[in-house]
Amino acid sequence: MSQNEPLVAFDQSHAASYDQRFAKLAGLRDALHLLTGAILADLPADARILCVGAGTGAEVIALAQKFPGWQFALVEPSAPMLEVCRRKAEDCGITARCEFHRGYLDSLPPSEPFHAATSLLVSQFILAPEARIAFFRGIAERLRSGGTLVSADLASDTSSDEYQRLLEIWIRLMRETGSPPEQLEKMRVVYGRDVAVLPVEQIRSMIAEGGFQSPILFLQTGLIHAWTAQRS
């Protein structure tokens, strides 16, 4: 997330329908959350976790239920999305363990360094490469030395034949969410132009330039790729 307005309008109607719309893709979400929990499992029982672009709170709730002593700082610029997240946290009884911050990472008040951070399907909306590197650097600066990042974004080489084949599979998958035909066709244009779908190695390099050591790709589900790395 940058200080510029996001390209996707995460407004009231989007927030209200977000979880229901992607319910049919729960398998992809659950695989990412399962592996994220495994990656972070050795953190202290009272670990502090930074969730950048928390959305409606899916990964926070998954981690909070698995690790009952952890505390969370949730950063989300969309007020409607954050409100859905807050209601879900209340329903799950984890509100006391959460700090809700409406805004961007650079407006989050200073605090003790975090043990780990998550950024799931967030940096793909930052089009300028230097701004995307700065985004990861901002996360690194909030972490302890050796702190862990889990980051996921859409990724592929959009100029390759492999991408075109993978995109067809992805569009069929998005059809399962109820996306209308005109929106499915729009994906062919906006990916790589209005959403920064970049080659896997380029994103890996951006994470490394942002202050993380040896990022590794630990998951691919369709176009979604996920990396983990430690702060240098």
mmCIF file of C-alpha atoms in Angstrom:
data_model
loop_
_atom_site.group_PDB
_atom_site.id
_atom_site.type_symbol
_atom_site.label_atom_id
_atom_site.label_comp_id
_atom_site.label_asym_id
_atom_site.label_seq_id
_atom_site.Cartn_x
_atom_site.Cartn_y
_atom_site.Cartn_z
ATOM 1 C CA MET A 1 0.000 0.000 0.000
ATOM 2 C CA SER A 2 1.290 3.435 -0.883
ATOM 3 C CA GLN A 3 -0.031 6.832 -0.013
ATOM 4 C CA ASN A 4 -1.643 6.977 -3.451
ATOM 5 C CA GLU A 5 -5.258 5.908 -3.699
ATOM 6 C CA PRO A 6 -5.518 2.178 -4.462
ATOM 7 C CA LEU A 7 -6.590 1.154 -7.935
ATOM 8 C CA VAL A 8 -9.210 -1.196 -6.561
ATOM 9 C CA ALA A 9 -12.163 0.512 -4.889
ATOM 10 C CA PHE A 10 -12.549 -1.280 -1.572
ATOM 11 C CA ASP A 11 -15.753 0.601 -0.824
ATOM 12 C CA GLN A 12 -18.846 -0.289 1.216
ATOM 13 C CA SER A 13 -20.411 -2.571 -1.384
ATOM 14 C CA HIS A 14 -17.098 -4.320 -2.068
ATOM 15 C CA ALA A 15 -16.470 -4.883 1.637
ATOM 16 C CA ALA A 16 -19.989 -6.185 2.261
ATOM 17 C CA SER A 17 -19.739 -8.820 -0.469
ATOM 18 C CA TYR A 18 -16.020 -9.636 -0.274
ATOM 19 C CA ASP A 19 -16.110 -12.722 1.948
ATOM 20 C CA GLN A 20 -19.187 -14.198 0.288
ATOM 21 C CA ARG A 21 -17.812 -13.596 -3.185
ATOM 22 C CA PHE A 22 -14.624 -15.530 -2.533
ATOM 23 C CA ALA A 23 -16.136 -18.245 -0.321
ATOM 24 C CA LYS A 24 -15.824 -20.740 -3.171
ATOM 25 C CA LEU A 25 -12.069 -20.166 -3.186
ATOM 26 C CA ALA A 26 -11.703 -21.094 0.476
ATOM 27 C CA GLY A 27 -9.357 -23.947 -0.427
ATOM 28 C CA LEU A 28 -6.764 -21.498 -1.777
ATOM 29 C CA ARG A 29 -7.105 -19.270 1.281
ATOM 30 C CA ASP A 30 -6.907 -22.170 3.716
ATOM 31 C CA ALA A 31 -3.746 -23.558 2.093
ATOM 32 C CA LEU A 32 -2.040 -20.186 2.486
ATOM 33 C CA HIS A 33 -3.166 -19.833 6.098
ATOM 34 C CA LEU A 34 -2.107 -23.397 6.943
ATOM 35 C CA LEU A 35 1.408 -22.850 5.610
ATOM 36 C CA THR A 36 1.643 -19.393 7.182
ATOM 37 C CA GLY A 37 0.849 -20.931 10.554
ATOM 38 C CA ALA A 38 3.558 -23.534 10.022
ATOM 39 C CA ILE A 39 6.133 -20.894 9.045
ATOM 40 C CA LEU A 40 5.393 -18.814 12.151
ATOM 41 C CA ALA A 41 4.822 -21.691 14.568
ATOM 42 C CA ASP A 42 8.105 -21.261 16.464
ATOM 43 C CA LEU A 43 7.478 -17.635 17.412
ATOM 44 C CA PRO A 44 7.075 -16.831 21.126
ATOM 45 C CA ALA A 45 3.732 -17.528 22.769
ATOM 46 C CA ASP A 46 3.232 -13.765 23.182
ATOM 47 C CA ALA A 47 4.428 -12.766 19.705
ATOM 48 C CA ARG A 48 3.349 -9.490 18.126
ATOM 49 C CA ILE A 49 2.225 -9.740 14.496
ATOM 50 C CA LEU A 50 1.861 -6.912 11.973
ATOM 51 C CA CYS A 51 -0.835 -7.494 9.333
ATOM 52 C CA VAL A 52 -0.457 -5.029 6.463
ATOM 53 C CA GLY A 53 -3.547 -4.691 4.316
ATOM 54 C CA ALA A 54 -5.616 -6.739 6.735
ATOM 55 C CA GLY A 55 -8.780 -6.550 4.635
ATOM 56 C CA THR A 56 -11.665 -8.377 6.285
ATOM 57 C CA GLY A 57 -9.265 -10.131 8.659
ATOM 58 C CA ALA A 58 -9.113 -13.680 7.328
ATOM 59 C CA GLU A 59 -5.458 -14.342 8.149
ATOM 60 C CA VAL A 60 -5.678 -12.549 11.501
ATOM 61 C CA ILE A 61 -8.570 -14.732 12.648
ATOM 62 C CA ALA A 62 -6.841 -17.897 11.417
ATOM 63 C CA LEU A 63 -3.624 -17.036 13.272
ATOM 64 C CA ALA A 64 -5.381 -15.767 16.404
ATOM 65 C CA GLN A 65 -7.337 -18.984 16.755
ATOM 66 C CA LYS A 66 -4.216 -21.107 16.267
ATOM 67 C CA PHE A 67 -1.991 -19.029 18.565
ATOM 68 C CA PRO A 68 -4.129 -17.738 21.476
ATOM 69 C CA GLY A 69 -1.387 -15.610 23.063
ATOM 70 C CA TRP A 70 -0.441 -13.551 20.014
ATOM 71 C CA GLN A 71 -1.209 -9.836 19.621
ATOM 72 C CA PHE A 72 -1.985 -8.227 16.265
ATOM 73 C CA ALA A 73 -1.670 -4.787 14.668
ATOM 74 C CA LEU A 74 -4.019 -4.558 11.694
ATOM 75 C CA VAL A 75 -3.287 -1.898 9.071
ATOM 76 C CA GLU A 76 -6.010 -1.277 6.479
ATOM 77 C CA PRO A 77 -6.783 1.946 4.539
ATOM 78 C CA SER A 78 -10.381 1.018 3.640
ATOM 79 C CA ALA A 79 -12.776 1.958 6.450
ATOM 80 C CA PRO A 80 -15.531 -0.434 5.230
ATOM 81 C CA MET A 81 -13.105 -3.368 5.010
ATOM 82 C CA LEU A 82 -11.693 -2.600 8.454
ATOM 83 C CA GLU A 83 -15.193 -2.399 9.928
ATOM 84 C CA VAL A 84 -16.012 -5.878 8.593
ATOM 85 C CA CYS A 85 -12.714 -7.060 10.079
ATOM 86 C CA ARG A 86 -13.560 -5.532 13.452
ATOM 87 C CA ARG A 87 -17.003 -7.189 13.546
ATOM 88 C CA LYS A 88 -15.510 -10.570 12.701
ATOM 89 C CA ALA A 89 -12.879 -10.141 15.417
ATOM 90 C CA GLU A 90 -15.631 -9.353 17.925
ATOM 91 C CA ASP A 91 -17.569 -12.444 16.869
ATOM 92 C CA CYS A 92 -14.445 -14.559 17.394
ATOM 93 C CA GLY A 93 -13.625 -12.975 20.747
ATOM 94 C CA ILE A 94 -10.194 -11.694 19.738
ATOM 95 C CA THR A 95 -10.804 -7.920 19.752
ATOM 96 C CA ALA A 96 -8.747 -7.380 22.920
ATOM 97 C CA ARG A 97 -5.724 -8.844 21.131
ATOM 98 C CA CYS A 98 -6.064 -6.567 18.102
ATOM 99 C CA GLU A 99 -5.064 -2.980 17.368
ATOM 100 C CA PHE A 100 -7.085 -1.645 14.424
ATOM 101 C CA HIS A 101 -5.404 1.092 12.392
ATOM 102 C CA ARG A 102 -7.214 2.724 9.501
ATOM 103 C CA GLY A 103 -4.490 4.052 7.241
ATOM 104 C CA TYR A 104 -1.192 3.052 5.738
ATOM 105 C CA LEU A 105 1.917 1.582 7.263
ATOM 106 C CA ASP A 106 3.731 4.901 7.515
ATOM 107 C CA SER A 107 0.905 6.355 9.613
ATOM 108 C CA LEU A 108 0.961 3.501 12.131
ATOM 109 C CA PRO A 109 2.203 4.920 15.470
ATOM 110 C CA PRO A 110 5.691 3.807 16.570
ATOM 111 C CA SER A 111 5.815 0.668 18.706
ATOM 112 C CA GLU A 112 8.072 -2.131 19.797
ATOM 113 C CA PRO A 113 9.330 -4.144 16.807
ATOM 114 C CA PHE A 114 7.099 -6.992 15.640
ATOM 115 C CA HIS A 115 8.098 -10.633 15.508
ATOM 116 C CA ALA A 116 6.490 -11.168 12.093
ATOM 117 C CA ALA A 117 4.408 -9.494 9.405
ATOM 118 C CA THR A 118 1.904 -10.641 6.811
ATOM 119 C CA SER A 119 1.108 -8.900 3.531
ATOM 120 C CA LEU A 120 -1.352 -10.980 1.515
ATOM 121 C CA LEU A 121 -2.409 -9.763 -1.939
ATOM 122 C CA VAL A 122 -1.395 -6.190 -1.158
ATOM 123 C CA SER A 123 1.840 -5.148 -2.879
ATOM 124 C CA GLN A 124 0.449 -6.123 -6.287
ATOM 125 C CA PHE A 125 -1.517 -2.857 -6.258
ATOM 126 C CA ILE A 126 1.690 -0.785 -6.136
ATOM 127 C CA LEU A 127 2.652 -0.208 -9.763
ATOM 128 C CA ALA A 128 5.961 1.654 -9.428
ATOM 129 C CA PRO A 129 8.826 -0.782 -8.698
ATOM 130 C CA GLU A 130 10.668 1.622 -6.378
ATOM 131 C CA ALA A 131 7.478 2.260 -4.420
ATOM 132 C CA ARG A 132 6.927 -1.476 -4.093
ATOM 133 C CA ILE A 133 10.454 -1.956 -2.778
ATOM 134 C CA ALA A 134 9.846 0.899 -0.341
ATOM 135 C CA PHE A 135 6.681 -0.859 0.811
ATOM 136 C CA PHE A 136 8.668 -3.954 1.773
ATOM 137 C CA ARG A 137 11.340 -1.782 3.348
ATOM 138 C CA GLY A 138 8.673 -0.134 5.497
ATOM 139 C CA ILE A 139 7.611 -3.555 6.740
ATOM 140 C CA ALA A 140 11.210 -4.573 7.443
ATOM 141 C CA GLU A 141 11.757 -1.438 9.512
ATOM 142 C CA ARG A 142 8.859 -2.464 11.780
ATOM 143 C CA LEU A 143 10.288 -5.938 12.444
ATOM 144 C CA ARG A 144 12.828 -7.250 14.893
ATOM 145 C CA SER A 145 16.171 -8.332 13.485
ATOM 146 C CA GLY A 146 15.471 -11.724 11.944
ATOM 147 C CA GLY A 147 11.715 -11.070 11.991
ATOM 148 C CA THR A 148 9.656 -13.060 9.495
ATOM 149 C CA LEU A 149 7.685 -11.808 6.505
ATOM 150 C CA VAL A 150 4.933 -13.776 4.775
ATOM 151 C CA SER A 151 3.911 -12.096 1.527
ATOM 152 C CA ALA A 152 1.597 -13.241 -1.258
ATOM 153 C CA ASP A 153 0.691 -11.620 -4.569
ATOM 154 C CA LEU A 154 -0.382 -12.440 -8.100
ATOM 155 C CA ALA A 155 2.753 -13.207 -10.100
ATOM 156 C CA SER A 156 3.736 -14.389 -13.564
ATOM 157 C CA ASP A 157 5.646 -13.284 -16.644
ATOM 158 C CA THR A 158 2.755 -11.674 -18.529
ATOM 159 C CA SER A 159 4.710 -11.791 -21.807
ATOM 160 C CA SER A 160 5.052 -15.578 -21.740
ATOM 161 C CA ASP A 161 2.934 -18.331 -23.286
ATOM 162 C CA GLU A 162 2.851 -20.003 -19.870
ATOM 163 C CA TYR A 163 1.108 -16.950 -18.431
ATOM 164 C CA GLN A 164 -1.563 -17.009 -21.130
ATOM 165 C CA ARG A 165 -2.334 -20.645 -20.340
ATOM 166 C CA LEU A 166 -2.327 -20.001 -16.608
ATOM 167 C CA LEU A 167 -4.549 -16.945 -17.063
ATOM 168 C CA GLU A 168 -7.173 -19.070 -18.814
ATOM 169 C CA ILE A 169 -7.244 -21.415 -15.815
ATOM 170 C CA TRP A 170 -7.416 -18.419 -13.464
ATOM 171 C CA ILE A 171 -10.341 -16.888 -15.349
ATOM 172 C CA ARG A 172 -12.228 -20.168 -15.137
ATOM 173 C CA LEU A 173 -11.545 -20.163 -11.413
ATOM 174 C CA MET A 174 -12.757 -16.571 -11.019
ATOM 175 C CA ARG A 175 -15.924 -17.586 -12.862
ATOM 176 C CA GLU A 176 -16.607 -19.801 -9.848
ATOM 177 C CA THR A 177 -16.780 -16.691 -7.656
ATOM 178 C CA GLY A 178 -19.650 -15.337 -9.733
ATOM 179 C CA SER A 179 -17.580 -12.708 -11.533
ATOM 180 C CA PRO A 180 -19.592 -11.416 -14.520
ATOM 181 C CA PRO A 181 -18.280 -12.089 -18.065
ATOM 182 C CA GLU A 182 -17.302 -8.449 -18.630
ATOM 183 C CA GLN A 183 -15.162 -8.490 -15.486
ATOM 184 C CA LEU A 184 -13.496 -11.721 -16.546
ATOM 185 C CA GLU A 185 -12.587 -10.214 -19.908
ATOM 186 C CA LYS A 186 -11.245 -7.107 -18.189
ATOM 187 C CA MET A 187 -8.728 -9.283 -16.320
ATOM 188 C CA ARG A 188 -6.962 -9.981 -19.605
ATOM 189 C CA VAL A 189 -6.236 -6.266 -19.932
ATOM 190 C CA VAL A 190 -5.629 -5.025 -16.397
ATOM 191 C CA TYR A 191 -3.258 -7.721 -15.132
ATOM 192 C CA GLY A 192 0.218 -6.377 -15.686
ATOM 193 C CA ARG A 193 -1.112 -2.898 -16.479
ATOM 194 C CA ASP A 194 -3.349 -1.761 -13.615
ATOM 195 C CA VAL A 195 -2.292 -4.563 -11.272
ATOM 196 C CA ALA A 196 1.454 -5.182 -11.032
ATOM 197 C CA VAL A 197 1.558 -8.850 -12.020
ATOM 198 C CA LEU A 198 5.315 -9.367 -12.366
ATOM 199 C CA PRO A 199 7.617 -12.376 -12.871
ATOM 200 C CA VAL A 200 8.267 -14.418 -9.741
ATOM 201 C CA GLU A 201 11.987 -13.638 -9.666
ATOM 202 C CA GLN A 202 11.354 -9.907 -9.988
ATOM 203 C CA ILE A 203 9.066 -9.881 -6.959
ATOM 204 C CA ARG A 204 11.550 -11.996 -5.054
ATOM 205 C CA SER A 205 14.248 -9.419 -5.832
ATOM 206 C CA MET A 206 11.987 -6.587 -4.679
ATOM 207 C CA ILE A 207 11.437 -8.295 -1.338
ATOM 208 C CA ALA A 208 15.183 -8.766 -0.959
ATOM 209 C CA GLU A 209 15.900 -5.136 -1.883
ATOM 210 C CA GLY A 210 13.333 -4.130 0.714
ATOM 211 C CA GLY A 211 15.543 -5.529 3.472
ATOM 212 C CA PHE A 212 14.827 -9.259 3.599
ATOM 213 C CA GLN A 213 17.262 -12.137 3.318
ATOM 214 C CA SER A 214 16.873 -14.926 0.739
ATOM 215 C CA PRO A 215 13.101 -14.898 0.113
ATOM 216 C CA ILE A 216 11.780 -18.343 -0.749
ATOM 217 C CA LEU A 217 8.651 -19.226 -2.686
ATOM 218 C CA PHE A 218 6.658 -21.633 -0.501
ATOM 219 C CA LEU A 219 3.296 -21.789 -2.284
ATOM 220 C CA GLN A 220 1.609 -21.332 -5.643
ATOM 221 C CA THR A 221 -2.147 -21.575 -6.125
ATOM 222 C CA GLY A 222 -2.966 -20.494 -9.663
ATOM 223 C CA LEU A 223 -1.618 -16.972 -10.113
ATOM 224 C CA ILE A 224 -1.155 -16.461 -6.364
ATOM 225 C CA HIS A 225 2.444 -16.937 -5.214
ATOM 226 C CA ALA A 226 3.642 -16.688 -1.626
ATOM 227 C CA TRP A 227 7.114 -15.986 -0.214
ATOM 228 C CA THR A 228 8.674 -15.967 3.208
ATOM 229 C CA ALA A 229 11.877 -14.246 4.291
ATOM 230 C CA GLN A 230 13.649 -12.928 7.374
ATOM 231 C CA ARG A 231 14.621 -9.338 7.958
ATOM 232 C CA SER A 232 18.292 -8.896 7.095
#
